[in-house]
Amino acid sequence: MKTSRFPGFYNMTVEERRQLLTTMDTFTDEEKGYLFSNEPLPTDTADKMIENVVGTFPLPLGLGLNFLINGNEYVIPMAIEEPSVVASASYIAKTVRNAGGFTTEATDRVMIGQIQVVGCPDFKAAKEAVLKEKDALIADANAAYPSLVARGGGAEDLEVRVLNEESDSKYGQMLILHVYINTCDAMGANIINTMVESLAPTVETITEGKVYLRILSNYPDRCLARARCVIPPELLQTDGYTGEEVRDGVIHAYEFAASDPYRAVTHNKGIMNGIDPIVIATGNDWRAVEAGAHAHAARFGKYSSMTEWSKDEGGNLVGEIELPMSVGTVGGSTHVHPISKLAYKILDVDSAQELAQVIVSVGLAQNLGALKALATDGIQKGHMALHSRSVAIAAGATGEMIDIIAERLVDEKEIRVGKAKEMVEEYIK
Ligand SMILES: CC(C)(COP(=O)([O-])OP(=O)([O-])OC[C@H]1O[C@@H](n2cnc3c(N)ncnc32)[C@H](O)[C@@H]1OP(=O)([O-])[O-])[C@@H](O)C(=O)NCCC(=O)NCCSC(=O)C[C@@](C)(O)CC(=O)[O-]
Ligand SMILES: NC(=O)C1=CN([C@@H]2O[C@H](COP(=O)(O)OP(=O)(O)OC[C@H]3O[C@@H](n4cnc5c(N)ncnc54)[C@H](OP(=O)(O)O)[C@@H]3O)[C@@H](O)[C@H]2O)C=CC1
């Protein structure tokens, strides 16, 4: 039976963690080679991935532990440069698993392709004409990507809007088509772009206008994933604070974010602390996920929190998150980077829908980790203690000096590079 519980994993050496990982999953020798290699992304692969390559830029890959989602155990591969994120995700996942775990759901993976038409002689008539041809246009889009249809996906719906109809609009009128496309397990950008580009000549004929943009929307509001957790206050109790105090502090923190965009941005950055590392580790397009998530946070006309925290009738803390999640388990770079391939093995997800649900659960956990710290001792205690090692390295510490100086910085409650430099100089003398 697979587990994501490895108490004290963080006290092991990297070598011991790697050995444990290889007992958790069945990796091929080639995969193990990449895991243990100093060049996990070979330069010649990198040279095929992007342009003007001169090297690679490795990030630390950590494992988020303790995740129980819909009764299933998940070990989360997280690629990130920021200390305390992986620790915090694992910490809250441990609390949530003791409360029964996360429950999640996801919509079908319906993405949007947009077509912009300008210069129509009569925009209302053009809109009517497009809607009249809706079925034929959907069929044409599907004819451009039959393999997707064969998998059970493809174009499913089409909507049309006229933008800037008001006579005082400073922009010109335009007709915008939304083609709704189920991209199955792919993120779908290239698939969608192929499909909408194929429709352009027909759309020009129907509308008597000129088509300019034909591109996916990175706000796929019909491709949503949701996660929820319900935590009894006794599981939230921490040194010096009752569970009820922590619960109420988290709810007040949420209300702050829901009321103030300046706070919402930081609150949501904390959520993306959990989401981006798994999106990156799985070779997905994190700019697309970021853009969609922030758009969703502003969907009611004001930028707000991506999560909601409340108290139920039993006094439990209830956390919820809903985000568009344009990620794939195939296509793009998901199976190009050797470590992404390993990431899928570690995660053990069967579909893009399942991956999306895991990702939003990590985002919800990460948010609670930050809010719990902020509502109690403050972020510096846990975060800066772990950040002290990066501070020591930035000050020039190497080898065993790093931990020694990091500990001294924490003991002396002065975790800053200047102080660390003094300690390095003292150590070297
Ligand atoms: C750092 C902790 C987790 C310590 O918290 P703690 O109470 O010392 O943890 P613990 O010793 O009780 O351990 C509980 C579990 O946490 C994990 N854990 C515990 N320590 C480690 C570690 N070293 N390495 C890896 N995992 C660790 C581990 O899973 C462990 O379980 P065990 O394995 O023992 O069964 C806590 O203080 C915390 O969650 N702090 C918040 C950190 C945070 O949010 N960091 C994000 C960066 S700040 C930011 O960018 C966003 C922000 C804050 O601005 C967002 C916002 O404003 O909303
Ligand atoms: N604005 C944006 O966000 C943009 C992003 N991009 C980039 O596009 C890439 C993602 O595009 P995407 O179209 O997903 O990638 P691909 O172009 O790699 O297309 C996915 C391929 O996966 C194959 N496939 C295999 N199994 C499945 C399955 N179960 N479900 C669906 N497809 C399957 C399909 O091939 P077949 O059917 O032939 O077997 C399909 O061609 C990312 O790299 C992203 O960065 C590009 C342009 C714009």
XYZ file of N, CA, C and O in Angstrom, residues 298-417:
480
model
N -10.107 37.510 -9.769
C -10.694 38.837 -10.028
C -12.037 38.706 -10.752
O -12.550 39.682 -11.277
N -12.622 37.508 -10.737
C -13.794 37.282 -11.593
C -15.033 38.058 -11.157
O -15.953 38.239 -11.949
N -15.084 38.488 -9.899
C -16.267 39.248 -9.472
C -16.036 40.760 -9.586
O -16.741 41.553 -8.980
N -15.020 41.144 -10.352
C -14.804 42.571 -10.614
C -13.798 43.204 -9.681
O -13.456 44.377 -9.850
N -13.315 42.448 -8.683
C -12.307 42.992 -7.776
C -11.339 41.859 -7.441
O -11.789 40.735 -7.168
N -10.054 42.135 -7.461
C -9.077 41.092 -7.164
C -9.241 40.639 -5.712
O -9.258 41.463 -4.799
N -9.394 39.339 -5.500
C -9.716 38.831 -4.164
C -8.977 37.521 -3.882
O -8.106 37.107 -4.647
N -9.350 36.889 -2.775
C -8.683 35.655 -2.346
C -9.029 34.468 -3.252
O -10.169 34.314 -3.672
N -8.049 33.604 -3.493
C -8.301 32.373 -4.265
C -8.914 31.290 -3.389
O -9.361 30.265 -3.893
N -8.858 31.485 -2.061
C -9.420 30.489 -1.143
C -10.528 31.130 -0.309
O -10.658 32.356 -0.274
N -11.287 30.275 0.371
C -12.266 30.766 1.350
C -12.085 29.960 2.625
O -11.939 28.729 2.570
N -12.082 30.640 3.765
C -11.978 29.953 5.060
C -13.157 30.369 5.915
O -13.473 31.553 6.027
N -13.839 29.369 6.507
C -15.019 29.674 7.318
C -15.102 28.648 8.450
O -14.286 27.721 8.543
N -16.118 28.841 9.282
C -16.337 27.929 10.422
C -17.672 27.237 10.176
O -18.654 27.910 9.846
N -17.728 25.907 10.333
C -19.023 25.245 10.146
C -19.772 25.159 11.481
O -19.273 25.635 12.516
N -20.957 24.524 11.457
C -21.794 24.489 12.675
C -21.102 23.779 13.831
O -21.347 24.077 14.992
N -20.212 22.835 13.506
C -19.498 22.106 14.550
C -18.264 22.841 15.050
O -17.504 22.299 15.851
N -18.022 24.053 14.548
C -16.857 24.823 14.981
C -15.588 24.448 14.226
O -14.493 24.905 14.570
N -15.723 23.601 13.195
C -14.526 23.200 12.428
C -14.109 24.296 11.459
O -14.964 25.051 10.961
N -12.830 24.352 11.181
C -12.334 25.267 10.149
C -12.550 24.601 8.786
O -12.153 23.454 8.568
N -13.201 25.335 7.872
C -13.476 24.791 6.532
C -12.704 25.623 5.511
O -12.842 26.844 5.471
N -11.887 24.958 4.715
C -11.112 25.648 3.675
C -11.535 25.177 2.298
O -11.752 23.975 2.088
N -11.669 26.118 1.371
C -12.069 25.761 0.008
C -11.264 26.563 -1.004
O -10.961 27.725 -0.774
N -10.982 25.920 -2.124
C -10.283 26.599 -3.218
C -10.903 26.139 -4.531
O -11.289 24.973 -4.661
N -11.019 27.078 -5.476
C -11.462 26.723 -6.837
C -10.605 27.527 -7.796
O -10.511 28.743 -7.670
N -9.950 26.837 -8.724
C -9.104 27.531 -9.695
C -9.204 26.872 -11.068
O -9.393 25.654 -11.157
N -9.051 27.679 -12.133
C -8.893 27.063 -13.455
C -7.527 26.375 -13.470
O -6.576 26.883 -12.871
N -7.425 25.250 -14.104
C -6.167 24.515 -14.031
C -5.834 23.934 -15.408
O -6.208 22.812 -15.748
N -5.114 24.743 -16.193
C -4.782 24.280 -17.553
C -3.459 23.529 -17.530
O -2.429 24.040 -17.947
N -3.521 22.321 -16.979
C -2.321 21.481 -16.958
C -2.596 20.189 -17.711
O -3.746 19.772 -17.843
N -1.523 19.578 -18.190
C -1.656 18.302 -18.884
C -0.760 17.252 -18.258
O 0.185 17.574 -17.533
N -1.093 16.010 -18.557
C -0.179 14.916 -18.175
C 0.508 14.375 -19.427
O 1.318 13.450 -19.343
N 0.142 14.942 -20.579
C 0.820 14.609 -21.849
C 1.043 15.915 -22.599
O 0.427 16.931 -22.293
N 1.889 15.862 -23.614
C 2.079 17.020 -24.489
C 2.989 18.071 -23.896
O 3.483 17.942 -22.769
N 3.217 19.132 -24.668
C 4.108 20.202 -24.225
C 5.448 19.624 -23.817
O 6.004 18.764 -24.495
N 5.954 20.076 -22.658
C 7.258 19.579 -22.179
C 7.098 18.532 -21.084
O 8.069 18.187 -20.411
N 5.857 18.058 -20.889
C 5.605 17.196 -19.728
C 6.472 15.936 -19.715
O 6.829 15.447 -18.653
N 6.783 15.422 -20.898
C 7.582 14.193 -20.923
C 8.881 14.385 -21.699
O 9.419 13.443 -22.272
N 9.349 15.645 -21.688
C 10.619 15.945 -22.352
C 11.741 15.995 -21.305
O 12.792 15.381 -21.460
N 11.483 16.715 -20.226
C 12.472 16.841 -19.156
C 12.519 15.512 -18.383
O 11.478 15.048 -17.898
N 13.698 14.890 -18.258
C 13.760 13.580 -17.588
C 13.203 13.613 -16.159
O 12.610 12.637 -15.699
N 13.377 14.734 -15.462
C 12.881 14.793 -14.078
C 11.356 14.930 -14.053
O 10.700 14.449 -13.129
N 10.773 15.567 -15.063
C 9.303 15.609 -15.131
C 8.750 14.190 -15.265
O 7.744 13.846 -14.659
N 9.440 13.392 -16.071
C 8.973 12.003 -16.236
C 8.981 11.293 -14.884
O 8.055 10.558 -14.549
N 10.044 11.540 -14.108
C 10.111 10.956 -12.758
C 8.997 11.505 -11.878
O 8.401 10.786 -11.073
N 8.714 12.803 -12.051
C 7.689 13.456 -11.225
C 6.336 12.754 -11.405
O 5.600 12.546 -10.438
N 6.030 12.383 -12.643
C 4.753 11.682 -12.863
C 4.738 10.331 -12.166
O 3.710 9.894 -11.659
N 5.885 9.699 -12.153
C 5.964 8.392 -11.485
C 5.741 8.566 -9.974
O 5.034 7.790 -9.339
N 6.374 9.604 -9.428
C 6.240 9.849 -7.983
C 4.785 10.195 -7.648
O 4.210 9.711 -6.681
N 4.183 11.035 -8.490
C 2.809 11.494 -8.230
C 1.778 10.394 -8.423
O 0.776 10.329 -7.706
N 2.005 9.603 -9.480
C 1.106 8.492 -9.790
C -0.336 8.983 -10.047
O -1.285 8.534 -9.399
N -0.467 9.927 -10.977
C -1.809 10.378 -11.378
C -2.147 9.773 -12.736
O -1.273 9.580 -13.572
N -3.433 9.486 -12.938
C -3.854 8.835 -14.176
C -4.338 9.807 -15.243
O -4.522 9.419 -16.396
N -4.624 11.040 -14.864
C -5.225 11.961 -15.837
C -4.895 13.395 -15.465
O -4.486 13.697 -14.325
N -5.117 14.289 -16.412
C -4.910 15.720 -16.147
C -5.907 16.210 -15.092
O -5.576 17.072 -14.270
N -7.109 15.650 -15.120
C -8.117 16.033 -14.109
C -7.625 15.707 -12.702
O -7.784 16.490 -11.774
N -7.036 14.529 -12.561
C -6.532 14.119 -11.239
C -5.364 15.016 -10.829
O -5.289 15.472 -9.673
N -4.472 15.313 -11.789
C -3.336 16.196 -11.487
C -3.848 17.565 -11.013
O -3.351 18.124 -10.026
N -4.860 18.089 -11.698
C -5.409 19.405 -11.338
C -5.932 19.396 -9.897
O -5.742 20.356 -9.146
N -6.564 18.295 -9.505
C -7.123 18.208 -8.144
C -6.022 18.134 -7.087
O -6.140 18.700 -5.998
N -4.947 17.445 -7.423
C -3.812 17.382 -6.493
C -3.202 18.780 -6.356
O -2.913 19.256 -5.243
N -3.057 19.469 -7.471
C -2.416 20.795 -7.453
C -3.203 21.770 -6.573
O -2.625 22.482 -5.747
N -4.531 21.807 -6.726
C -5.275 22.783 -5.910
C -5.258 22.393 -4.427
O -5.294 23.269 -3.556
N -5.158 21.099 -4.130
C -5.044 20.677 -2.725
C -3.746 21.203 -2.118
O -3.720 21.666 -0.970
N -2.668 21.145 -2.888
C -1.390 21.649 -2.388
C -1.493 23.168 -2.180
O -1.001 23.708 -1.180
N -2.174 23.855 -3.099
C -2.372 25.307 -2.944
C -3.138 25.641 -1.682
O -2.792 26.579 -0.952
N -4.165 24.844 -1.397
C -4.980 25.096 -0.194
C -4.143 24.847 1.073
O -4.179 25.637 2.029
N -3.374 23.762 1.060
C -2.497 23.454 2.207
C -1.493 24.576 2.426
O -1.278 25.033 3.555
N -0.901 25.030 1.332
C 0.129 26.067 1.438
C -0.448 27.347 2.031
O 0.191 28.011 2.843
N -1.671 27.667 1.625
C -2.331 28.866 2.139
C -2.537 28.741 3.648
O -2.222 29.664 4.413
N -3.000 27.580 4.087
C -3.239 27.412 5.522
C -1.924 27.458 6.300
O -1.871 28.027 7.397
N -0.865 26.891 5.715
C 0.446 26.928 6.390
C 0.864 28.363 6.677
O 1.271 28.705 7.794
N 0.746 29.206 5.651
C 1.134 30.609 5.821
C 0.192 31.315 6.793
O 0.636 32.017 7.701
N -1.126 31.106 6.632
C -2.090 31.824 7.483
C -1.960 31.404 8.941
O -2.082 32.226 9.850
N -1.715 30.123 9.155
C -1.562 29.658 10.537
C -0.349 30.328 11.179
O -0.412 30.803 12.322
N 0.752 30.382 10.429
C 1.953 31.035 10.972
C 1.691 32.526 11.196
O 2.030 33.080 12.241
N 1.056 33.159 10.221
C 0.814 34.608 10.324
C -0.127 34.942 11.474
O 0.021 35.968 12.125
N -1.101 34.046 11.716
C -2.097 34.320 12.753
C -1.594 33.953 14.150
O -2.267 34.229 15.140
N -0.409 33.344 14.225
C 0.128 32.954 15.540
C 1.495 33.633 15.763
O 1.543 34.829 15.967
N 2.571 32.869 15.642
C 3.899 33.418 15.965
C 4.428 34.416 14.945
O 5.420 35.091 15.191
N 3.831 34.459 13.754
C 4.375 35.290 12.673
C 5.186 34.401 11.738
O 5.617 33.303 12.109
N 5.402 34.893 10.525
C 6.033 34.062 9.492
C 7.525 33.852 9.762
O 8.102 32.833 9.382
N 8.178 34.807 10.463
C 9.640 34.751 10.569
C 10.139 33.521 11.315
O 11.152 32.947 10.937
N 9.410 33.110 12.344
C 9.917 32.022 13.194
C 10.207 30.756 12.368
O 11.340 30.261 12.358
N 9.208 30.248 11.678
C 9.399 29.001 10.913
C 10.146 29.237 9.618
O 11.054 28.491 9.258
N 9.758 30.302 8.902
C 10.332 30.542 7.578
C 11.798 30.944 7.677
O 12.658 30.372 7.003
N 12.108 31.928 8.558
C 13.474 32.434 8.607
C 14.442 31.393 9.164
O 15.620 31.370 8.794
N 13.939 30.526 10.034
C 14.822 29.472 10.566
C 15.325 28.616 9.399
O 16.508 28.238 9.351
N 14.437 28.343 8.438
C 14.850 27.530 7.290
C 15.612 28.376 6.264
O 16.530 27.897 5.597
N 15.227 29.650 6.160
C 15.894 30.551 5.216
C 17.343 30.820 5.645
O 18.182 31.197 4.811
N 17.631 30.621 6.929
C 18.967 30.937 7.439
C 20.064 30.184 6.665
O 21.173 30.693 6.516
N 19.721 29.017 6.140
C 20.744 28.267 5.391
C 21.079 28.965 4.071
O 22.242 29.031 3.670
N 20.037 29.514 3.409
C 20.290 30.268 2.165
C 21.092 31.526 2.473
O 21.967 31.931 1.694
N 20.791 32.152 3.625
C 21.514 33.368 4.026
C 22.987 33.031 4.232
O 23.885 33.761 3.779
N 23.253 31.911 4.891
C 24.640 31.491 5.135
C 25.363 31.262 3.800
O 26.509 31.703 3.624
N 24.678 30.608 2.858
C 25.314 30.339 1.548
C 25.578 31.660 0.821
O 26.657 31.871 0.251
N 24.580 32.566 0.874
C 24.752 33.865 0.198
C 25.939 34.628 0.773
O 26.574 35.429 0.080
N 26.244 34.372 2.055
C 27.361 35.072 2.706
C 28.693 34.371 2.439
O 29.738 34.808 2.945
N 28.658 33.261 1.708
C 29.909 32.596 1.327
C 30.210 31.327 2.106
O 31.269 30.728 1.921
N 29.283 30.884 2.964
C 29.535 29.639 3.717
C 29.483 28.444 2.769
O 28.700 28.427 1.823
N 30.316 27.463 3.050
C 30.307 26.239 2.240
C 30.388 25.037 3.187
O 30.760 25.185 4.360
N 30.035 23.872 2.659
C 30.187 22.615 3.407
C 29.528 22.649 4.769
O 28.427 23.183 4.938
N 30.273 22.128 5.768
C 29.692 22.026 7.121
C 29.453 23.395 7.768
O 28.657 23.541 8.695
N 30.157 24.409 7.214
C 30.010 25.775 7.735
C 28.550 26.248 7.603
O 28.060 27.029 8.427
N 27.848 25.783 6.569
C 26.490 26.295 6.279
C 25.566 26.070 7.472
O 24.941 27.009 7.979
N 25.492 24.824 7.953
C 24.569 24.532 9.054
C 25.009 25.209 10.349
O 24.185 25.672 11.127
N 26.331 25.250 10.550
C 26.843 25.866 11.791
C 26.436 27.337 11.832
O 25.892 27.840 12.821
N 26.681 28.030 10.731
C 26.371 29.467 10.698
C 24.856 29.690 10.704
O 24.358 30.592 11.402
N 24.116 28.846 10.005
C 22.642 28.987 10.000
C 22.108 28.875 11.422
O 21.260 29.676 11.844
N 22.614 27.897 12.169
C 22.143 27.719 13.557
C 22.491 28.931 14.425
O 21.685 29.384 15.229
N 23.706 29.442 14.224
C 24.108 30.629 15.022
C 23.234 31.835 14.687
O 22.860 32.607 15.558
N 22.897 31.988 13.410
C 22.034 33.114 13.003
C 20.681 33.008 13.705
O 20.140 34.006 14.194
N 20.146 31.778 13.779
C 18.839 31.570 14.433
C 18.982 31.843 15.931
O 18.173 32.561 16.524
N 20.050 31.286 16.543
C 20.250 31.470 17.993
C 20.370 32.952 18.351
O 19.832 33.408 19.340
N 21.101 33.669 17.506
C 21.329 35.089 17.807
C 20.190 35.970 17.284
O 20.266 37.202 17.365
N 19.168 35.329 16.701
C 17.975 36.032 16.211
C 18.339 37.191 15.284
O 17.765 38.269 15.332
N 19.326 36.957 14.445
C 19.753 37.993 13.497
C 20.046 37.308 12.159
O 21.212 37.065 11.813
N 18.963 36.965 11.434
C 19.148 36.182 10.208
C 19.270 37.137 9.029
O 18.295 37.475 8.365
N 20.515 37.636 8.824
C 20.753 38.548 7.709
C 22.149 38.307 7.159
O 23.052 37.823 7.870
N 22.317 38.680 5.873
C 23.554 38.331 5.171
C 24.773 39.021 5.801
O 25.838 38.399 5.948
